[in-house]
mmCIF file of C-alpha atoms in Angstrom:
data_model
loop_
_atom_site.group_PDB
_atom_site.id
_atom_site.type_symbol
_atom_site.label_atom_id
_atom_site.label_comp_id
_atom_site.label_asym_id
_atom_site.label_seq_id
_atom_site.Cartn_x
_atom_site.Cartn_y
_atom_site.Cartn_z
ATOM 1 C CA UNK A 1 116.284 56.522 146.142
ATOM 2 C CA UNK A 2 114.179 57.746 143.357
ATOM 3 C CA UNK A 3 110.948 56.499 145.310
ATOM 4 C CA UNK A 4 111.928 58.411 148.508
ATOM 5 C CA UNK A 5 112.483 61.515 146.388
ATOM 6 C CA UNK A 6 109.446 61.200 144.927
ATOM 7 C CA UNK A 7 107.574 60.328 147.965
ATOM 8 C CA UNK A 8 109.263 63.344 149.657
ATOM 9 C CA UNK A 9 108.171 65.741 146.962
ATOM 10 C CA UNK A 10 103.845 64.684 146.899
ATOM 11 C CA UNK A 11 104.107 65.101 150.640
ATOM 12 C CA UNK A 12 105.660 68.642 150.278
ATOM 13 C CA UNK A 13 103.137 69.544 147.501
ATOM 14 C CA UNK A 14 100.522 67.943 149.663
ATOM 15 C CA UNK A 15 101.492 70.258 152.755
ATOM 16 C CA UNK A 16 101.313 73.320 150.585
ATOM 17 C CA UNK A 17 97.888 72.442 148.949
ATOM 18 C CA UNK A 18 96.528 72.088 152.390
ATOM 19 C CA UNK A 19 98.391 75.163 153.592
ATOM 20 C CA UNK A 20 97.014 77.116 150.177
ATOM 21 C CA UNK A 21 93.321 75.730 150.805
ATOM 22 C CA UNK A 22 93.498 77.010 154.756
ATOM 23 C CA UNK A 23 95.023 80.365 153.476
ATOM 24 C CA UNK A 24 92.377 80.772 151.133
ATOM 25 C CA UNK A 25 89.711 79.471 153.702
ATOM 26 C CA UNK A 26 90.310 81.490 156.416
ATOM 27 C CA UNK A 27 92.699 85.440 155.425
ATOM 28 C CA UNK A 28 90.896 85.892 151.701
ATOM 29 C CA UNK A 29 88.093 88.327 152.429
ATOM 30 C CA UNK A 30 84.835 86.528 150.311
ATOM 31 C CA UNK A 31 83.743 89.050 147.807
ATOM 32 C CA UNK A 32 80.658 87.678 147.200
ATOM 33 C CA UNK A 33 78.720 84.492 148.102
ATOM 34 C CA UNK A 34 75.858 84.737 146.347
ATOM 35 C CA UNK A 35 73.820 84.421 149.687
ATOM 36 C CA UNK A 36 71.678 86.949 148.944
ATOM 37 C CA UNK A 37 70.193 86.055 145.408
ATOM 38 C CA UNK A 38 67.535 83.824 144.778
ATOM 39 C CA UNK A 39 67.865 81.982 141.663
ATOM 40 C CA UNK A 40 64.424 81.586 140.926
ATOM 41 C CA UNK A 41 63.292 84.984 141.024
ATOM 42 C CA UNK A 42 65.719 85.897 138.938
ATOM 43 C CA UNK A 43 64.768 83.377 136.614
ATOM 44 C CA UNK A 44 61.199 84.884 136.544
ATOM 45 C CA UNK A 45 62.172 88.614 136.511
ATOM 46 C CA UNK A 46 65.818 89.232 135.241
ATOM 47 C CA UNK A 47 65.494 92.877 134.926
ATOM 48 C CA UNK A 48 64.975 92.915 138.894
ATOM 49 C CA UNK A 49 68.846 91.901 139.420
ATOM 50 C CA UNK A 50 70.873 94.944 140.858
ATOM 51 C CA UNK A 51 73.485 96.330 138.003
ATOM 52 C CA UNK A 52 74.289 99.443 139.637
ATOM 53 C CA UNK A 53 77.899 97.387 141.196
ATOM 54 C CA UNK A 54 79.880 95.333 139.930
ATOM 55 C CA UNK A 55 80.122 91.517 141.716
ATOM 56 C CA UNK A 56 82.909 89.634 143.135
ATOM 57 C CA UNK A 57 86.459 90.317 141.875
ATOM 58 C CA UNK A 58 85.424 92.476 139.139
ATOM 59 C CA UNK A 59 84.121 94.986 141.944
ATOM 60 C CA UNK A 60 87.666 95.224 142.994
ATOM 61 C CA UNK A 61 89.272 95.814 140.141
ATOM 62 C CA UNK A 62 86.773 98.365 138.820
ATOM 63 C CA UNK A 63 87.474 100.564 141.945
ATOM 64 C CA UNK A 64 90.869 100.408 142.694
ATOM 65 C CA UNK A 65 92.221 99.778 139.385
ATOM 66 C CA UNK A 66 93.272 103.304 138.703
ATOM 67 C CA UNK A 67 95.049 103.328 141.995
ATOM 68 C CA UNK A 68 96.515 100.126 141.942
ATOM 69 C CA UNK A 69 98.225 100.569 138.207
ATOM 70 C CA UNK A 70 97.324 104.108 136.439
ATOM 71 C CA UNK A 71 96.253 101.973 133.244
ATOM 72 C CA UNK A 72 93.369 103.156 131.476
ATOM 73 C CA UNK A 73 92.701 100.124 130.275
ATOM 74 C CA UNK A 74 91.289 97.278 132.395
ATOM 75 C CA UNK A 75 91.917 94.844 130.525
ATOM 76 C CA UNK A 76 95.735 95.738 129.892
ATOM 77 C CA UNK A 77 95.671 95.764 133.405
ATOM 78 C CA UNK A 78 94.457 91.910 133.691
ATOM 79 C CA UNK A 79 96.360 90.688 131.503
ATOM 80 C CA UNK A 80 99.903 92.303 132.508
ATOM 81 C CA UNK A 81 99.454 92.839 136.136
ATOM 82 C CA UNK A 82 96.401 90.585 137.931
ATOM 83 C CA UNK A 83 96.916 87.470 135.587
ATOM 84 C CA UNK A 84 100.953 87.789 134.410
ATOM 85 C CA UNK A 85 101.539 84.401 135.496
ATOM 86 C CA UNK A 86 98.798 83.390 133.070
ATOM 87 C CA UNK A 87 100.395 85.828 130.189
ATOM 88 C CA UNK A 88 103.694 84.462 130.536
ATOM 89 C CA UNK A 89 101.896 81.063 130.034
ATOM 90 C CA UNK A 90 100.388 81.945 126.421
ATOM 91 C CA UNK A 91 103.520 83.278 125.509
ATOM 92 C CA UNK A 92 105.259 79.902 126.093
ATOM 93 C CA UNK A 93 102.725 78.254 124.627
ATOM 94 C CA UNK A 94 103.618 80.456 121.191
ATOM 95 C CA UNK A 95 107.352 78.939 121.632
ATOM 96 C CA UNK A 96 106.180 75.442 122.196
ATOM 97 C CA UNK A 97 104.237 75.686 119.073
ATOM 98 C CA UNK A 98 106.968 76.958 117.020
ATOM 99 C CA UNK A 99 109.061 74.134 117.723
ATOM 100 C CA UNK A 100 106.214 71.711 117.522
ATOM 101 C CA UNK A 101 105.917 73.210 113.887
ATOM 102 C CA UNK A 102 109.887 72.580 113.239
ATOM 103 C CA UNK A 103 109.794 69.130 114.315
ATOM 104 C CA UNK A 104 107.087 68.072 111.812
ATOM 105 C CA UNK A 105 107.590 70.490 108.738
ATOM 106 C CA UNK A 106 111.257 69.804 108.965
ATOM 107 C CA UNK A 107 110.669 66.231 108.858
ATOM 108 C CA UNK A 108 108.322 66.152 106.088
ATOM 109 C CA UNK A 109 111.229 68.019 104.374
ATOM 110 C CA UNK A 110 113.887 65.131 105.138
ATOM 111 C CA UNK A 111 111.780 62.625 103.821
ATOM 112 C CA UNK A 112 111.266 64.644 101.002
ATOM 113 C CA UNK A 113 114.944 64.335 99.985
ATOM 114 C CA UNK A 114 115.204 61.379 101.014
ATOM 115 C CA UNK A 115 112.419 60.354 98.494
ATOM 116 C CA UNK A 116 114.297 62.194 95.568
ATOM 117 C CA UNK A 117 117.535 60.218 96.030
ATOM 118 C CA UNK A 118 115.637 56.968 96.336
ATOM 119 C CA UNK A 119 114.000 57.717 92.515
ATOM 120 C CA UNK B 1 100.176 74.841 85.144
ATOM 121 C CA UNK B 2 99.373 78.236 83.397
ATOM 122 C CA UNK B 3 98.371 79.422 86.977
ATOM 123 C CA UNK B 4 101.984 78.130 88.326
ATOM 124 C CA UNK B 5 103.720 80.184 86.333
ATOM 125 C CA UNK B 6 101.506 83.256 86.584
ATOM 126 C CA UNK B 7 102.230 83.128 90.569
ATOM 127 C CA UNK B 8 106.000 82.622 89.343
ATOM 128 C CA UNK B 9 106.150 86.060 87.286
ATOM 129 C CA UNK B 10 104.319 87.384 90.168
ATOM 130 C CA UNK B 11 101.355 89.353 88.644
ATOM 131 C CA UNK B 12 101.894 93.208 88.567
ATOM 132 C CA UNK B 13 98.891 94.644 90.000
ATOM 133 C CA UNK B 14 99.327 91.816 93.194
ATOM 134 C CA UNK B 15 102.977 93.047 93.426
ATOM 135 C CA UNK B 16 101.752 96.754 93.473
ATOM 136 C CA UNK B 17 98.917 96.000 96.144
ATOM 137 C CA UNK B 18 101.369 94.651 98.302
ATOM 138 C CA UNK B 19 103.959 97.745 98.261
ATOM 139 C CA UNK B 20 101.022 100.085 98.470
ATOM 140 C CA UNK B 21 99.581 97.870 101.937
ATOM 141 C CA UNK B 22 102.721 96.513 103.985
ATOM 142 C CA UNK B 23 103.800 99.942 105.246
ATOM 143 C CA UNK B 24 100.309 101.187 106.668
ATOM 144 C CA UNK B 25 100.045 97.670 108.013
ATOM 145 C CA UNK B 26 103.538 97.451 109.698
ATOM 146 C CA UNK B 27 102.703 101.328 110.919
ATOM 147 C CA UNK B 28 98.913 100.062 112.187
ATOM 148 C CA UNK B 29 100.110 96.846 113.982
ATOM 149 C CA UNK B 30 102.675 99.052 115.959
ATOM 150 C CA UNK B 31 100.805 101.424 117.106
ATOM 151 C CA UNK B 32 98.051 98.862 118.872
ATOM 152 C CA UNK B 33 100.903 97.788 119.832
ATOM 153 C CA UNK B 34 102.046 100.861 121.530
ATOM 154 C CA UNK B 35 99.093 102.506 122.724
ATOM 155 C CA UNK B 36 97.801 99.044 124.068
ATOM 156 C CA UNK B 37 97.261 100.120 127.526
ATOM 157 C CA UNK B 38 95.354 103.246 127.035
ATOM 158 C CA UNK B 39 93.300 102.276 124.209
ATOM 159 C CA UNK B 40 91.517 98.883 123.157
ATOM 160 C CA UNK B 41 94.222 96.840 121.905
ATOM 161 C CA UNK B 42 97.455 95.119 122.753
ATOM 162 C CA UNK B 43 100.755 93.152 122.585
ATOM 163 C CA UNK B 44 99.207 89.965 121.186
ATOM 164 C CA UNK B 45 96.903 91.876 119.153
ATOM 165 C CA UNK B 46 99.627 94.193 117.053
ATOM 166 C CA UNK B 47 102.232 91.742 117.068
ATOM 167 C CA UNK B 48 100.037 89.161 114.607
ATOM 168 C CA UNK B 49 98.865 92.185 112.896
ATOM 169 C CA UNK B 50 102.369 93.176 111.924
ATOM 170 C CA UNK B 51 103.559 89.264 111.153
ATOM 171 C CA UNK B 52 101.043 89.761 108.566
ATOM 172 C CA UNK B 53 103.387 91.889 106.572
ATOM 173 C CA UNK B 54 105.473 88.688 106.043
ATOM 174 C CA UNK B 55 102.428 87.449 104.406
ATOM 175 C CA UNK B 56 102.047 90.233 101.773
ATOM 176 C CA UNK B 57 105.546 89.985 101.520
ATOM 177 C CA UNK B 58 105.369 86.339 100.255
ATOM 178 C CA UNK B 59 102.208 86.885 98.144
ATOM 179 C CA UNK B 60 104.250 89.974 96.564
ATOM 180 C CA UNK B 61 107.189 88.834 95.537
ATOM 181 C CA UNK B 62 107.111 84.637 96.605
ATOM 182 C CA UNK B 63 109.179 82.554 99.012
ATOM 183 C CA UNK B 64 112.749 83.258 97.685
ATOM 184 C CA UNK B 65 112.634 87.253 98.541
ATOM 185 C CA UNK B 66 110.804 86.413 101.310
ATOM 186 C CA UNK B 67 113.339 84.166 102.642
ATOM 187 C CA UNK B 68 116.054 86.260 101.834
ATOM 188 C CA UNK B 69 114.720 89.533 103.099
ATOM 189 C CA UNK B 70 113.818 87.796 106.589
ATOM 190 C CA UNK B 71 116.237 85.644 108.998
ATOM 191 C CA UNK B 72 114.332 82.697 110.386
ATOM 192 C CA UNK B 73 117.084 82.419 113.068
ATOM 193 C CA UNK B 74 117.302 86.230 113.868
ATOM 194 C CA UNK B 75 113.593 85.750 114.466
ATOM 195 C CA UNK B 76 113.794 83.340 116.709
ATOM 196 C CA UNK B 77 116.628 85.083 118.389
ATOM 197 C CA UNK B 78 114.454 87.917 119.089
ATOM 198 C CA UNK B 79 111.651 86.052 120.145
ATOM 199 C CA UNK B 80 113.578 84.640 123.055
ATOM 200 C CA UNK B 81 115.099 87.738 123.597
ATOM 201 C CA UNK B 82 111.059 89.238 124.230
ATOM 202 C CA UNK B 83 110.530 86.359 126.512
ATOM 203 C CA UNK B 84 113.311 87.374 128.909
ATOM 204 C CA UNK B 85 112.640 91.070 128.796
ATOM 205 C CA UNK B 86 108.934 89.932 129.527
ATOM 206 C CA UNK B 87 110.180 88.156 132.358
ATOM 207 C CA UNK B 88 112.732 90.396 134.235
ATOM 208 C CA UNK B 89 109.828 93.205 133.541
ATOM 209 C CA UNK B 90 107.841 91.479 135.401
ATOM 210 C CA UNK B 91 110.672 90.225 138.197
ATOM 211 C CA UNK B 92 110.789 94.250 138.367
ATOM 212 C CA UNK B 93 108.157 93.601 141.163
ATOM 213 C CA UNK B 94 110.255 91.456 143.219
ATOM 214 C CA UNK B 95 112.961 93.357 143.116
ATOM 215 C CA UNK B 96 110.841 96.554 144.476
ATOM 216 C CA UNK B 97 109.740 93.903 147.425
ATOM 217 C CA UNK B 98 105.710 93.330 145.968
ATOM 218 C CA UNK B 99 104.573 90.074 144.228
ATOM 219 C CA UNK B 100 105.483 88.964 141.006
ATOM 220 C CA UNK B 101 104.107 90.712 137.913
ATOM 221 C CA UNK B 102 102.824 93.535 139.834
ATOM 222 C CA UNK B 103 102.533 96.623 138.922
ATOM 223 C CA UNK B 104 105.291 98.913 139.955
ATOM 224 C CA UNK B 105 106.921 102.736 138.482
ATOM 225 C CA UNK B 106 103.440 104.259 137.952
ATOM 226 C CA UNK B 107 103.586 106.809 139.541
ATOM 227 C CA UNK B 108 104.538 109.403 136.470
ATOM 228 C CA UNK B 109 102.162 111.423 134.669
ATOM 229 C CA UNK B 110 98.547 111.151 134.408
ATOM 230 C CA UNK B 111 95.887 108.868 133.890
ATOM 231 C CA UNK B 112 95.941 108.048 130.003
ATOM 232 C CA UNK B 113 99.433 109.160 129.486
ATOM 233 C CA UNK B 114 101.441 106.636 127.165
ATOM 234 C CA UNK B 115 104.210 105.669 130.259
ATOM 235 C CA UNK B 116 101.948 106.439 133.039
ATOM 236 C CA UNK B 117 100.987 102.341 133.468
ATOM 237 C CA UNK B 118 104.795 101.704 134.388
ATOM 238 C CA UNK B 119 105.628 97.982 133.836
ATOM 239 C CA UNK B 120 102.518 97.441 132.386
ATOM 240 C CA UNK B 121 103.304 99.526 129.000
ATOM 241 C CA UNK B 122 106.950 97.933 128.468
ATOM 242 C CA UNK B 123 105.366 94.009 129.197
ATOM 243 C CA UNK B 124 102.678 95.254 126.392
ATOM 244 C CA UNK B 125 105.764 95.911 124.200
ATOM 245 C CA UNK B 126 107.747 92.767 125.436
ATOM 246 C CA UNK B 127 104.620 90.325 124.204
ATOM 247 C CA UNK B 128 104.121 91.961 121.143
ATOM 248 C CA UNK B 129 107.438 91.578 120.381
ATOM 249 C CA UNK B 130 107.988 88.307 120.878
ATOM 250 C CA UNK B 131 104.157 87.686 119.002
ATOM 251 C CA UNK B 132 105.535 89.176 116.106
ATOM 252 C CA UNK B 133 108.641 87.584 115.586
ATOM 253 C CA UNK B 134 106.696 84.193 116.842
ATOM 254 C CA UNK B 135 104.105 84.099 113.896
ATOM 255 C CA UNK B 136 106.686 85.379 111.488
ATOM 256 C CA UNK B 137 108.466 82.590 112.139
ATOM 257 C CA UNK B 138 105.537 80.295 112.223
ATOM 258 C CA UNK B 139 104.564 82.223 108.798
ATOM 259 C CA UNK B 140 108.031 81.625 107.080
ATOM 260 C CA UNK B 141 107.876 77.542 107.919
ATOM 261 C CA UNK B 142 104.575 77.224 105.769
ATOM 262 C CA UNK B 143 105.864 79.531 103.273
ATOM 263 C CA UNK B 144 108.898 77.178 103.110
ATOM 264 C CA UNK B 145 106.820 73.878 102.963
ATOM 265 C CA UNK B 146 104.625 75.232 100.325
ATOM 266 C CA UNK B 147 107.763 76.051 98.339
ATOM 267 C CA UNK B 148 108.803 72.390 98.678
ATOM 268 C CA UNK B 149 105.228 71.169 97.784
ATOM 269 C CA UNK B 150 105.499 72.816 94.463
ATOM 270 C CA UNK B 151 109.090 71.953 93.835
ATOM 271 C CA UNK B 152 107.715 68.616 94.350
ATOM 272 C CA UNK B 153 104.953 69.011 91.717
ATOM 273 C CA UNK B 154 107.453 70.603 89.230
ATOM 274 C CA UNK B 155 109.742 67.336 89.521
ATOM 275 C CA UNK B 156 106.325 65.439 88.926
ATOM 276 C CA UNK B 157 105.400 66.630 85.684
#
């Protein structure tokens, strides 16, 4: 039973990943490619590289930030709005420390007393 | 051991130093904090800058004040109690019928105004919240196994 359910479950994850990598394939507009650059040149002349617009992603959220949240900081704006998933990651991470931290300090503790009432 | 026992008595011009710092820290790490989204700064940011009242706390007047003036288990009460309000905050976006953690109620005031980045602002507060109780409670553990380290060395000698 426990093989079928896990069986069961990769196939479902593997139907999503290929459903994630079509969806990303095909409906994500590409931002930028980087068809247009040639390495080399840059190499030999990096002032000749175009810094009037931002590339990629950060073009988007450059220009329709304001719209998108009112906050007048960008970053805020990454952290909390474009990449919450990711905040609410660190912030777990915080808690898993803690308790990390309890289970050893409290331990050293116990065999602290323990220690005494040996001597 | 004469250095022991001058930490013990707490030395007068460390005690003052402390009293004179710990309120302009507390009052600095809240407000990056609160003005996170409209200036540089943040949740993360201001809450370790206020849990580090708890350490001129401890280096003013040493564990057993310290101990006594702050809860470990409130702390970690309110720390969970930041995660969930970080959370529904950001179910907020669901519930309005967008993605998770997006952006929604910005549509008050203008650009640069304290409340004007909706969820945003109140997620800033949420983290820092939860930071600051976090690393206080980190904070008070090594406070509490350096007491026991020197207890240890007193039963030593």
């Amino acid at each position: 039973m426990k093989k079928v359910i896990a069986l069961v479950s990769l196939a479902a994850l593997l139907v999503a990943g290929c459903f994630a990598m079509n969806y990303s394939y095909n409906e994500v507009p590409i931002t930028y490619d980087g068809s247009d650059t040639s390495v080399t040149d840059l190499y030999k002349d990096p002032k000749s590289y175009d810094l009037s617009e931002p590339d990629g992603v950060a073009d988007i959220i450059v220009k329709t930030n304001l719209e998108q949240t009112m906050a007048a900081n960008n970053v805020a704006a990454v952290v909390f709005d474009y990449r919450g998933f990711d905040t609410i990651g660190e912030s777990f991470i915080l808690l898993a420390s803690i308790a990390g931290s309890y289970a050893i300090l409290r331990s050293g503790k116990k065999r602290k007393e323990e220690h005494a009432d040996e001597a | 051991m004469k250095l022991k026992e001058g930490i013990k008595e707490k030395n007068t011009v460390v005690k003052c130093g402390a009293d004179l710092i710990l309120p302009f820290a507390i009052v600095f790490g809240l407000c990056v904090i609160i003005f996170g989204t409209v200036s540089p700064g943040g949740g993360f940011q201001g809450g370790v800058l206020v849990a580090s009242a708890c350490i001129l706390l401890w280096l003013g007047y040493g564990y057993g004040v310290t101990s006594k003036a702050l809860s470990m288990e409130l702390l970690e009460t309110n720390e969970a109690l930041g995660a969930i309000a970080y959370v529904l905050l950001a179910a907020c976006g669901l519930f309005m019928g967008v993605r998770f953690c997006q952006n929604v109620f910005f549509d008050n005031g203008n650009v640069g105004d304290l409340i004007s980045a909706g969820t945003i602002t109140f997620m800033s507060f949420a983290v820092g919240y939860k930071v600051l109780t976090g690393i206080g409670v980190l904070l008070l553990l090594m406070f509490g196994m350096l007491a026991g380290e020197d207890d240890e060395e007193e039963e030593a000698e």
